[in-house]
Amino acid sequence: MSRIKNIVFDIGNVLMSWDPEWIYKTLFARDDYHEHPISSIVGGSVWKELDKGTIELGEAIEQLALENETYRSDIDLFIRQAPYYIKPMEDSVSLAIKYQEMGFQI
């Protein structure tokens, strides 16, 4: 019988909060997230490249803005500011720390 050695936690909405609609509403004080191009940018191909670190922030903004020129300043603001709105989910972080203290690899 094998013993569990490793525990994997997802980052988004497990260890760290991630709610792009809330971030959008907070930044722009508007309720039109689902009609705004930002809603389709989040999770899109350029976003995924940025998330993986295979594209630089400025290059990602430029690519996205070229596709949505009217919203260039919104896209720039959202992408640059979103990381400041991502916060640890304390219960999950505490659990990860507890498991690590018990000797599991996290």
Short mmCIF file of C-alpha atoms in Angstrom, two decimals:
data_model
loop_
_atom_site.label_atom_id
_atom_site.label_comp_id
_atom_site.label_asym_id
_atom_site.label_seq_id
_atom_site.Cartn_x
_atom_site.Cartn_y
_atom_site.Cartn_z
CA MET A 1 0.00 0.00 0.00
CA SER A 2 1.50 3.34 -1.03
CA ARG A 3 1.58 6.38 1.16
CA ILE A 4 0.53 9.82 -0.10
CA LYS A 5 3.63 12.01 -0.38
CA ASN A 6 2.49 14.95 -2.46
CA ILE A 7 -0.56 17.19 -2.40
CA VAL A 8 -1.29 19.53 -5.29
CA PHE A 9 -3.29 22.72 -4.83
CA ASP A 10 -4.59 24.77 -7.73
CA ILE A 11 -3.80 28.47 -7.51
CA GLY A 12 -6.87 30.20 -8.99
CA ASN A 13 -9.80 30.17 -6.56
CA VAL A 14 -8.13 27.56 -4.38
CA LEU A 15 -5.06 29.25 -2.90
CA MET A 16 -5.63 32.70 -4.40
CA SER A 17 -8.87 34.50 -5.21
CA TRP A 18 -9.57 35.01 -8.90
CA ASP A 19 -12.71 36.81 -9.99
CA PRO A 20 -12.08 38.84 -13.15
CA GLU A 21 -15.67 40.16 -13.20
CA TRP A 22 -15.27 41.58 -9.67
CA ILE A 23 -11.87 43.08 -10.60
CA TYR A 24 -13.45 44.68 -13.69
CA LYS A 25 -16.35 46.13 -11.69
CA THR A 26 -13.94 47.43 -9.05
CA LEU A 27 -11.59 49.06 -11.56
CA PHE A 28 -14.18 50.57 -13.87
CA ALA A 29 -17.27 50.96 -11.63
CA ARG A 30 -19.41 49.43 -14.39
CA ASP A 31 -21.63 46.37 -14.63
CA ASP A 32 -21.04 45.56 -18.32
CA TYR A 33 -18.26 42.99 -17.90
CA HIS A 34 -19.89 40.34 -20.11
CA GLU A 35 -20.37 42.85 -22.95
CA HIS A 36 -16.82 44.22 -22.70
CA PRO A 37 -13.95 42.67 -24.71
CA ILE A 38 -12.05 42.06 -21.47
CA SER A 39 -14.45 39.21 -20.67
CA SER A 40 -13.30 37.32 -23.77
CA ILE A 41 -9.65 38.25 -23.29
CA VAL A 42 -9.50 36.56 -19.88
CA GLY A 43 -8.71 32.94 -20.61
CA GLY A 44 -7.99 33.59 -24.28
CA SER A 45 -4.83 32.53 -26.10
CA VAL A 46 -2.79 35.67 -25.32
CA TRP A 47 -3.92 35.52 -21.68
CA LYS A 48 -2.79 31.89 -21.45
CA GLU A 49 0.62 32.80 -22.90
CA LEU A 50 0.95 35.57 -20.34
CA ASP A 51 -0.08 33.18 -17.56
CA LYS A 52 2.56 30.64 -18.66
CA GLY A 53 5.21 33.36 -18.90
CA THR A 54 5.83 32.82 -22.60
CA ILE A 55 4.96 36.41 -23.47
CA GLU A 56 5.94 39.68 -21.80
CA LEU A 57 3.29 41.92 -20.22
CA GLY A 58 3.78 44.78 -22.67
CA GLU A 59 3.66 42.47 -25.67
CA ALA A 60 0.44 40.87 -24.40
CA ILE A 61 -1.19 44.26 -23.90
CA GLU A 62 -0.11 45.36 -27.36
CA GLN A 63 -1.48 42.22 -29.04
CA LEU A 64 -4.78 42.48 -27.20
CA ALA A 65 -5.10 46.20 -27.83
CA LEU A 66 -4.49 45.76 -31.56
CA GLU A 67 -7.46 43.41 -31.67
CA ASN A 68 -9.59 45.82 -29.57
CA GLU A 69 -8.17 49.28 -30.28
CA THR A 70 -11.20 51.13 -28.90
CA TYR A 71 -10.58 49.54 -25.50
CA ARG A 72 -6.78 49.88 -25.39
CA SER A 73 -6.69 51.89 -22.15
CA ASP A 74 -9.19 49.57 -20.42
CA ILE A 75 -7.20 46.49 -21.43
CA ASP A 76 -3.93 48.06 -20.31
CA LEU A 77 -5.37 49.07 -16.94
CA PHE A 78 -7.06 45.73 -16.32
CA ILE A 79 -4.03 43.61 -17.13
CA ARG A 80 -1.62 45.78 -15.16
CA GLN A 81 -3.88 46.13 -12.11
CA ALA A 82 -5.50 42.67 -11.87
CA PRO A 83 -2.61 41.13 -9.90
CA TYR A 84 -3.14 43.66 -7.10
CA TYR A 85 -6.69 42.37 -6.60
CA ILE A 86 -5.70 38.72 -6.21
CA LYS A 87 -5.57 37.81 -2.53
CA PRO A 88 -4.75 34.62 -0.63
CA MET A 89 -7.68 32.43 0.37
CA GLU A 90 -6.73 32.08 4.02
CA ASP A 91 -8.48 28.78 4.78
CA SER A 92 -6.85 27.03 1.84
CA VAL A 93 -3.43 28.53 2.52
CA SER A 94 -3.69 27.46 6.16
CA LEU A 95 -4.58 23.94 5.07
CA ALA A 96 -1.61 23.82 2.67
CA ILE A 97 0.70 24.97 5.47
CA LYS A 98 -0.75 22.35 7.81
CA TYR A 99 -0.15 19.59 5.27
CA GLN A 100 3.37 20.82 4.67
CA GLU A 101 4.06 20.79 8.41
CA MET A 102 2.78 17.19 8.46
CA GLY A 103 5.53 16.31 6.00
CA PHE A 104 3.66 16.35 2.70
CA GLN A 105 5.26 17.92 -0.36
CA ILE A 106 3.10 20.79 -1.54
#
